[in-house]
CSV table of C-alpha atoms in Angstrom, one decimal:
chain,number,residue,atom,x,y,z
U,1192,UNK,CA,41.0,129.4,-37.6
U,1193,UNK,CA,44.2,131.6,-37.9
U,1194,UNK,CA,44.0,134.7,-35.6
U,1195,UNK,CA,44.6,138.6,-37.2
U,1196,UNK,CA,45.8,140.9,-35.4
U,1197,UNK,CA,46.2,145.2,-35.7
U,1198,UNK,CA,49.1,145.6,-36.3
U,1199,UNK,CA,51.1,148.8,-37.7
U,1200,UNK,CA,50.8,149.2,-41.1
U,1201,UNK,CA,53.0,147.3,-43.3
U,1202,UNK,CA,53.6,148.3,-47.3
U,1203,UNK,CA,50.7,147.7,-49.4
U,1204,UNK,CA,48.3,149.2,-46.5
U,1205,UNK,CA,45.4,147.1,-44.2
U,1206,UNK,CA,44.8,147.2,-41.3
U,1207,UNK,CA,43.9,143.8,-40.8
U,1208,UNK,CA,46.6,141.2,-42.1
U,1209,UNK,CA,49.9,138.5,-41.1
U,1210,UNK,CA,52.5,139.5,-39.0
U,1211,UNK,CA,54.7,142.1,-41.4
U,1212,UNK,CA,58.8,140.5,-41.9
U,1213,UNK,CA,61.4,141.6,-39.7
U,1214,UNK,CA,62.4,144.3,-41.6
U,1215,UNK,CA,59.1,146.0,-41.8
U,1216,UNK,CA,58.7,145.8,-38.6
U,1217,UNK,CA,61.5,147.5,-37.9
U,1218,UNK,CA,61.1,150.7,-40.2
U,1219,UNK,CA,57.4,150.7,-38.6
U,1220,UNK,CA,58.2,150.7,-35.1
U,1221,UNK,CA,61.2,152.7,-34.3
U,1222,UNK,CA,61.1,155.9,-36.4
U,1223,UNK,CA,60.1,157.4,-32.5
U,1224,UNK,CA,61.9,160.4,-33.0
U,1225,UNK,CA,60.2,163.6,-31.9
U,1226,UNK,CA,57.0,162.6,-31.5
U,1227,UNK,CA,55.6,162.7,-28.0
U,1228,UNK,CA,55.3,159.6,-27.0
U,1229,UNK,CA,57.0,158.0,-29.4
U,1230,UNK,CA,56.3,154.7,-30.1
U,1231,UNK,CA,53.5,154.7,-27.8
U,1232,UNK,CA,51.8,156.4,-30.4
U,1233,UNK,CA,50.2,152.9,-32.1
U,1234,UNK,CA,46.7,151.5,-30.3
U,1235,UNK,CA,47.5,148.3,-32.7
U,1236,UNK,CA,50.1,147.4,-30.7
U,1237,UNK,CA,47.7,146.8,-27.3
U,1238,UNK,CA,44.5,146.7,-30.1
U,1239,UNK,CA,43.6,143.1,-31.7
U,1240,UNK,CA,40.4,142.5,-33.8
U,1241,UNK,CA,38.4,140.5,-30.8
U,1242,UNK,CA,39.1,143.6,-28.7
U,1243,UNK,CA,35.1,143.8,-26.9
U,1244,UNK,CA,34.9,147.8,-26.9
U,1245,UNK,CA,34.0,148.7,-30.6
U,1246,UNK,CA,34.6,151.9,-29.8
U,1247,UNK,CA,38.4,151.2,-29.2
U,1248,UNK,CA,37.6,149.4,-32.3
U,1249,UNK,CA,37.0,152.3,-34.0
U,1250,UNK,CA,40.0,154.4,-33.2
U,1251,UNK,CA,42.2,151.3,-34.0
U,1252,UNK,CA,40.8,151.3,-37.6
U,1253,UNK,CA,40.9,154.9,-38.7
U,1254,UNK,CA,44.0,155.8,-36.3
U,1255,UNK,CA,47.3,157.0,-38.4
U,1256,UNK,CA,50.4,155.5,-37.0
U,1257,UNK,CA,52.7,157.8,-34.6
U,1258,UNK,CA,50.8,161.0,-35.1
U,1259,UNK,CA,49.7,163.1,-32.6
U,1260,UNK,CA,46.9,165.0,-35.0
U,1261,UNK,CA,45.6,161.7,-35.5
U,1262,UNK,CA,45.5,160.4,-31.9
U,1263,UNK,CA,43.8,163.3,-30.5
U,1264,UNK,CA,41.3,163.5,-33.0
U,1265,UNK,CA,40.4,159.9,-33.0
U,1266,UNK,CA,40.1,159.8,-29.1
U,1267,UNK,CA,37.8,163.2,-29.2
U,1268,UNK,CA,35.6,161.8,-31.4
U,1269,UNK,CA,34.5,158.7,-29.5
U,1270,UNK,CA,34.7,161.2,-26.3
U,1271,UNK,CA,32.0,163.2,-27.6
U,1272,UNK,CA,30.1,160.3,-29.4
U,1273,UNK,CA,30.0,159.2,-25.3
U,1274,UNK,CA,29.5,162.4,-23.7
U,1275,UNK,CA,26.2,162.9,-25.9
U,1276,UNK,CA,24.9,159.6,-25.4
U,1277,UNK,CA,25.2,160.1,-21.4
U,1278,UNK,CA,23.9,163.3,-21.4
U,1279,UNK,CA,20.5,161.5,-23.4
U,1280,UNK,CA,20.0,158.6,-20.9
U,1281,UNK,CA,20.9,161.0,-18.1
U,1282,UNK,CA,18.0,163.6,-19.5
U,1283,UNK,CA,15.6,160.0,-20.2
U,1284,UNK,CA,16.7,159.5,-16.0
U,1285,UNK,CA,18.5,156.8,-16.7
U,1286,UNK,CA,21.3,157.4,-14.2
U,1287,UNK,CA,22.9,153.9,-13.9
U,1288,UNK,CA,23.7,153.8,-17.6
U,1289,UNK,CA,24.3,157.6,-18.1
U,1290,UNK,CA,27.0,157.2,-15.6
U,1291,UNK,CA,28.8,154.1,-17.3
U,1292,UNK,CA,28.6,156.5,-20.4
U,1293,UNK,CA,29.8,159.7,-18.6
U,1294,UNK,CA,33.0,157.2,-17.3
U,1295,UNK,CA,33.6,156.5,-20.9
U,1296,UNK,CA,33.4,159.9,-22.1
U,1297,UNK,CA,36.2,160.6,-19.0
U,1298,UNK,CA,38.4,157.6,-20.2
U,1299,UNK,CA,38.5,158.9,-23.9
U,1300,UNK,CA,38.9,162.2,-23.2
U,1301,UNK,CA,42.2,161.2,-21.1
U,1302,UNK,CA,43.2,159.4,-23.8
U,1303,UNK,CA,43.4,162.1,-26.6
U,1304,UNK,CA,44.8,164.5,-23.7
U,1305,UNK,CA,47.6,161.9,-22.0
U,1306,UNK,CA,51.0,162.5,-24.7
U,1307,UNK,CA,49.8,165.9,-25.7
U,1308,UNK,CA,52.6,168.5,-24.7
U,1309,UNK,CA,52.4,171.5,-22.4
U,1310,UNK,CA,53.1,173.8,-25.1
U,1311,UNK,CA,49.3,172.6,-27.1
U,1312,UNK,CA,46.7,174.7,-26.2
U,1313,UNK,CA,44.0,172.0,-26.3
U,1314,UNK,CA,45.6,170.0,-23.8
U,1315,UNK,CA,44.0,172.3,-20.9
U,1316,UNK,CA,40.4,172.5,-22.0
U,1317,UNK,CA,40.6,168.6,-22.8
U,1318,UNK,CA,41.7,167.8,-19.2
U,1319,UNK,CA,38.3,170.3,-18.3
U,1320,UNK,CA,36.5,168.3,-20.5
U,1321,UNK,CA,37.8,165.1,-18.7
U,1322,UNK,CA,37.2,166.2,-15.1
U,1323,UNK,CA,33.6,167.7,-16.7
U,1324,UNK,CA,32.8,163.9,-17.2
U,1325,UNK,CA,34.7,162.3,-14.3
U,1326,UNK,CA,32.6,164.5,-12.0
U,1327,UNK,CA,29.2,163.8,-14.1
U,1328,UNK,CA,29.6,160.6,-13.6
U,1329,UNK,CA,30.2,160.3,-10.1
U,1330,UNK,CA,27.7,162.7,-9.5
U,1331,UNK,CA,25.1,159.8,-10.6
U,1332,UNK,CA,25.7,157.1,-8.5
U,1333,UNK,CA,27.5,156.6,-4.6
U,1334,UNK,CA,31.4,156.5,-6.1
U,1335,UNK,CA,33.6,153.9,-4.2
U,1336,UNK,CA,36.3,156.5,-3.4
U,1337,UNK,CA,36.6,159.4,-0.7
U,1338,UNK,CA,37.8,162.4,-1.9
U,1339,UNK,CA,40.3,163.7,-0.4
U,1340,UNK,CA,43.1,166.8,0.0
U,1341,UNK,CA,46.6,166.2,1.2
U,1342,UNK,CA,48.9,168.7,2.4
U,1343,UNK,CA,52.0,168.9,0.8
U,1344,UNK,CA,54.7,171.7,1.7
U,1345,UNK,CA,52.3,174.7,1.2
U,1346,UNK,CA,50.3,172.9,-1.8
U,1347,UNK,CA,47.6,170.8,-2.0
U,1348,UNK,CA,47.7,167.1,-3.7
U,1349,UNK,CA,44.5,165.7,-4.1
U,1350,UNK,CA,43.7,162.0,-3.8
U,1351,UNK,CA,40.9,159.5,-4.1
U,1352,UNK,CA,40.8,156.9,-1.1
U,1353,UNK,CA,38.9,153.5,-1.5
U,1354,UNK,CA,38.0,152.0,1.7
U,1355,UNK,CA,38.3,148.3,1.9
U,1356,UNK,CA,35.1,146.4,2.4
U,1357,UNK,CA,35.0,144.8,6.2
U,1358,UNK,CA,33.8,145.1,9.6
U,1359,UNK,CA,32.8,149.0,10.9
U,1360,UNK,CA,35.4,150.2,13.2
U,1361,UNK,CA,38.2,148.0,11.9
U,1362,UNK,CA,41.6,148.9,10.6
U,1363,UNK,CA,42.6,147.6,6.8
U,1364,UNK,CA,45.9,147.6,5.0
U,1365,UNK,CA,46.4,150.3,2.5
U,1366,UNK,CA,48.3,150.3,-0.8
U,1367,UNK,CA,49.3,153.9,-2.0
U,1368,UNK,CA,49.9,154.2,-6.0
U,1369,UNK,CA,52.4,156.5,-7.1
U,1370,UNK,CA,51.9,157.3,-10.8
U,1371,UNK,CA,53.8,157.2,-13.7
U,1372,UNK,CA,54.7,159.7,-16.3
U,1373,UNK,CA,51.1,159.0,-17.9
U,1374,UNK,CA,49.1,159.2,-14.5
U,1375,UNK,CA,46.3,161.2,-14.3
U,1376,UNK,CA,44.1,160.8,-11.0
U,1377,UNK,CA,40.8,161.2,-12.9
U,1378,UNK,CA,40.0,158.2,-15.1
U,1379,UNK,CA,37.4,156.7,-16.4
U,1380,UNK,CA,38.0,152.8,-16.5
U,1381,UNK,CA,37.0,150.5,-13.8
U,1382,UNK,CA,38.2,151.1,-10.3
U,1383,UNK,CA,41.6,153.6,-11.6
U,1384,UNK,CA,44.9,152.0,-11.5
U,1385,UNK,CA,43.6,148.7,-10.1
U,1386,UNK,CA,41.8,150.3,-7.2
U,1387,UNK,CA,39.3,147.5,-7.1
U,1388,UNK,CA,41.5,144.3,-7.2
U,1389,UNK,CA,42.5,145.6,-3.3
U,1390,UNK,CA,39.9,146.6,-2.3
U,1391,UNK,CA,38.4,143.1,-3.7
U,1392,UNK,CA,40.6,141.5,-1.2
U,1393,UNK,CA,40.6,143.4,1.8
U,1394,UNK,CA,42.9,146.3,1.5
U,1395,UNK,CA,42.2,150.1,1.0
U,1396,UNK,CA,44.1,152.5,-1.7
U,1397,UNK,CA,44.6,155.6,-2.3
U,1398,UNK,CA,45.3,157.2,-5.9
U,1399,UNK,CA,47.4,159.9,-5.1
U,1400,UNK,CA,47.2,163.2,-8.3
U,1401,UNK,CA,51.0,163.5,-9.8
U,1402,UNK,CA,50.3,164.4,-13.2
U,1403,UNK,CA,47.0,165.3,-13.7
U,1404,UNK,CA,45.9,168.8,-12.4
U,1405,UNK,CA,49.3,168.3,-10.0
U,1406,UNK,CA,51.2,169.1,-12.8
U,1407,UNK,CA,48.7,171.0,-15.8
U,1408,UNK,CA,46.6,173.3,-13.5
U,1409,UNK,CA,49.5,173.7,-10.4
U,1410,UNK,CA,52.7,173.1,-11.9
U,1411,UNK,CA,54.0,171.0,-9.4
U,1412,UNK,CA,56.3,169.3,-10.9
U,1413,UNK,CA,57.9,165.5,-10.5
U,1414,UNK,CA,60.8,165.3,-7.7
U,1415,UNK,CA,63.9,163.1,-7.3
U,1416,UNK,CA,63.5,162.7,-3.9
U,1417,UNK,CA,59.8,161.3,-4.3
U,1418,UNK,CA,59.6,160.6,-1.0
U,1419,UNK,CA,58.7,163.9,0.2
U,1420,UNK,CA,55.7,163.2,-1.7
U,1421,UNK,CA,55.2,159.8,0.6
U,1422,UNK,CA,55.6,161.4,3.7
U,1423,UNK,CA,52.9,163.7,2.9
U,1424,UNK,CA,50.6,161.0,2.0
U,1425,UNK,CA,51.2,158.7,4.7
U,1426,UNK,CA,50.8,161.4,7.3
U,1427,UNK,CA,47.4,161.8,6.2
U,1428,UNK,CA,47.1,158.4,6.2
U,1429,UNK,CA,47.9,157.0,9.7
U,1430,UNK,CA,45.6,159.7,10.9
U,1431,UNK,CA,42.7,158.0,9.4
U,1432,UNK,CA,40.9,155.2,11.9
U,1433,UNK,CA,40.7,152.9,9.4
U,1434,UNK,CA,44.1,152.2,8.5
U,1435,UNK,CA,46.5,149.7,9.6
U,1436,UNK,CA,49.7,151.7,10.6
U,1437,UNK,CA,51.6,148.6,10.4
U,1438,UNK,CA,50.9,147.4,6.8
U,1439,UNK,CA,51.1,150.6,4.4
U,1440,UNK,CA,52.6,149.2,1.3
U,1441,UNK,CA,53.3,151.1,-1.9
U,1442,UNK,CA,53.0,150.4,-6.1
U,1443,UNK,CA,54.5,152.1,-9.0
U,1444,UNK,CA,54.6,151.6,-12.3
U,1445,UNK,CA,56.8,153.4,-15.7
U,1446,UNK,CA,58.2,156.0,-13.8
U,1447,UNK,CA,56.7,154.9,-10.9
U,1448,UNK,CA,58.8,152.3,-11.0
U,1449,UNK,CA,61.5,154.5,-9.7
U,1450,UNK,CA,59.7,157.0,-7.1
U,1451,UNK,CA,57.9,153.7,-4.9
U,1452,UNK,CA,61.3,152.3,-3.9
U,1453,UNK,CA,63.0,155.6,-4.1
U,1454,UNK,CA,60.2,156.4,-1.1
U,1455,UNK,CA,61.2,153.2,0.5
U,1456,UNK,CA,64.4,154.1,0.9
U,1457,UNK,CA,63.8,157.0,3.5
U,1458,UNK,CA,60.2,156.4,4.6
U,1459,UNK,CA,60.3,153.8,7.1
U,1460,UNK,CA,56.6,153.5,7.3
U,1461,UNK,CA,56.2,151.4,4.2
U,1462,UNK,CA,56.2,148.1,4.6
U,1463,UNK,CA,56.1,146.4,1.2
U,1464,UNK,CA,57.2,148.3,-2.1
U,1465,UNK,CA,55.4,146.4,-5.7
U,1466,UNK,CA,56.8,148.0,-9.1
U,1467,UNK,CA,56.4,147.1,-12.7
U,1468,UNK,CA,58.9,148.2,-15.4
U,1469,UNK,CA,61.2,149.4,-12.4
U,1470,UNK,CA,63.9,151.8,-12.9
U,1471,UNK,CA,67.2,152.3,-11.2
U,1472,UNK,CA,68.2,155.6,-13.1
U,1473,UNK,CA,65.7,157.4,-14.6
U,1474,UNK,CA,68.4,158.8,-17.1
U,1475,UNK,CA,70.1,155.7,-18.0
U,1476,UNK,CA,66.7,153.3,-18.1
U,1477,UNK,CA,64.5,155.6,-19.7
U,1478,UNK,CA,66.0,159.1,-21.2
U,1479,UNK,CA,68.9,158.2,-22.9
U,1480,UNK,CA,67.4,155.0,-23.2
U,1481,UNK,CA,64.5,156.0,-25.2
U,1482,UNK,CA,65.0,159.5,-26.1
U,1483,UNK,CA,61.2,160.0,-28.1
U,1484,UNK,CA,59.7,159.9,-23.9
U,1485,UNK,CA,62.7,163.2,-23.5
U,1486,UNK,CA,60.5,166.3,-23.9
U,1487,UNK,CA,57.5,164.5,-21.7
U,1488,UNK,CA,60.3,163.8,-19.0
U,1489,UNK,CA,61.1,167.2,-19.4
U,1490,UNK,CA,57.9,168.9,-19.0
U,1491,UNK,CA,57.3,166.4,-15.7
U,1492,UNK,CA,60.7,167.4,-13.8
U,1493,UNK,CA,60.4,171.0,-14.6
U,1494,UNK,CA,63.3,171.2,-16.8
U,1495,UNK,CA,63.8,173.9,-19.5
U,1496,UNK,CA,65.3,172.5,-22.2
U,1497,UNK,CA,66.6,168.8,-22.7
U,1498,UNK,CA,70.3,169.4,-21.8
U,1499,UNK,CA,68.8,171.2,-18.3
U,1500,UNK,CA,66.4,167.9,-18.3
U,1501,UNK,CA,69.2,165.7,-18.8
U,1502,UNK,CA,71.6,167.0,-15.8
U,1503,UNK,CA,68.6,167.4,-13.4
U,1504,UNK,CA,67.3,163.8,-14.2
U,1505,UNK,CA,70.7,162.3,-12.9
U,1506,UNK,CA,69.2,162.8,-9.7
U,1507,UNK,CA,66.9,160.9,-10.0
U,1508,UNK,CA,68.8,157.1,-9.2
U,1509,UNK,CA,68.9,154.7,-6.7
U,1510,UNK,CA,72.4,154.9,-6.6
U,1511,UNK,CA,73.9,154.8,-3.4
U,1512,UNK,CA,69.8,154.5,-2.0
U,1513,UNK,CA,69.2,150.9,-2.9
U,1514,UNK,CA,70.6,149.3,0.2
U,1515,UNK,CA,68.1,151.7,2.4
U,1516,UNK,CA,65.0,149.7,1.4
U,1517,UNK,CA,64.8,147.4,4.2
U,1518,UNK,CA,61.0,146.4,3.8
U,1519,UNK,CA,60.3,143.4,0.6
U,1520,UNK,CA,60.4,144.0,-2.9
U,1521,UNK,CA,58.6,143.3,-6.0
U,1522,UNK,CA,60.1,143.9,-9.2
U,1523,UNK,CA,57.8,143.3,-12.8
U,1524,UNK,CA,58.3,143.7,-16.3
């Protein structure tokens, strides 16, 4: 049996069909240009027809290609398909399944929020609606995460910390995750940014907030030199009992991929650095590389305009840094 796949639109419409020719693929796929997001803006691209979640499903089907109206809305109306059937089996005391509902609510509501821009006046009472559900939900059942509030040169970053599973009294490696451009520390899929396949195997995380209510509710915005940021967090850390001073590693991942070894190359303290889609100059690998992602880099960095964005993000490079990571590396694409 032949497999179909979503895919974005080719001419004549469907949204289920072949593989579109070259050349359609290319008029589909790369007309980024001002749309936040750009090209991220097509579910078909992750989405195929044996995808489990029929509400994904859903989204996938009636979604219009690289547009923002369209994204939101889709995402919002699953949200609060979700949010209504938790609040039902939480009011019928159902708590167990109200709080898998509540999580889903959280994970769709992040999804309409996560390209919109700064400038949208939806985007703050969608991120309320998201923390509305992320709470509910945790609220139900004994979450697997500490929460937690790091100091951070007069601010406050906050943080959920998952304690590894193992023997009371005993110290556990830790893996800190330092989010991407899309990061947001409330989610609602299973275990956030792969919390549970560490602790699965012995070691604690922490999810550290960049760009969630870090950067919409306190404007504190993305910095070159990330690993301020890391000295902050692993402060807190080695005061905790529980952690293994010795073996504090770090992950990143899109722009992430930049700040984890940039932190490795001045805090000592980490041990191990793990990146996917790692970056070397953020200006060169990603914003003149792919300029639709240039008014969201913007907005993170706290630039004004895109010729301020592009002169501040110059800074951040490895340039000159690279040979100061003395601890092992993992690079992933």
């Amino acid at each position: 049996m032949k497999r179909q796949f979503f895919m974005a639109p080719a001419k004549g419409g469907g949204i289920l069909g072949q593989a579109p020719k070259k050349e359609e693929i290319e008029k589909a796929l790369h007309p980024g240009e001002g749309l936040p997001g750009g090209g991220q803006l097509e579910i078909r691209m992750e989405v195929s027809s044996e995808h489990p979640d029929p509400d994904v499903l859903e989204v996938a089907r009636r979604f219009k290609s690289y547009n923002l109206e369209s994204w939101h809305s889709e995402w919002m109306r699953v949200a609060e398909k979700n949010e209504e059937l938790a609040a039902g089996f939480e009011r019928e005391q159902r708590k167990v399944t109200a709080h898998e509902f509540y999580r889903r609510a959280a994970h769709f509501y992040r999804q309409a929020l996560v390209y919109m821009p700064e400038s949208d006046p939806r985007m703050l009472p969608t991120y309320d609606r998201l923390k509305q559900m992320f709470d509910r939900a945790w609220s139900l059942v004994s979450p697997p995460f500490e929460r937690v509030q790091i100091p951070y040169e007069g601010h406050v970053l906050d943080a959920l910390f998952y304690p590894a599973r193992g023997k009371p009294g005993a110290r556990f490696p830790v893996v800190y995750n330092y989010a991407g451009a899309d990061g947001i520390l409330l989610r609602g899929d299973e275990g956030g940014a792969g919390a549970n396949q560490y602790v699965r195997r012995g070691m604690s995380f922490i999810d550290v907030d960049g760009n969630g209510g870090t950067l919409r509710l306190k404007k504190l915005y993305a910095p070159a030199d990330s690993e301020r940021v890391a000295k902050a967090v692993i402060d807190y850390l080695i005061r905790r009992p529980d952690v293994d001073l010795n073996r504090i590693a770090i992950h990143g991942s899109s722009m992430g991929g930049y700040s984890a070894p940039r932190c490795a190359t001045a805090e000592k303290r980490i041990k191990a650095v793990a990146v996917w889609s790692g970056a070397y100059s953020l200006r060169e690998d990603i914003f003149d590389y792919y300029p639709p992602i240039q008014d969201r880099l913007r907005w993170l960095i706290g630039a004004r305009d895109l010729a301020e964005a592009r002169k501040k993000i110059a800074e951040f490079t490895l340039e000159g840094r690279a040979d100061r990571i003395e601890c092992p590396l993992l690079v992933g694409y």
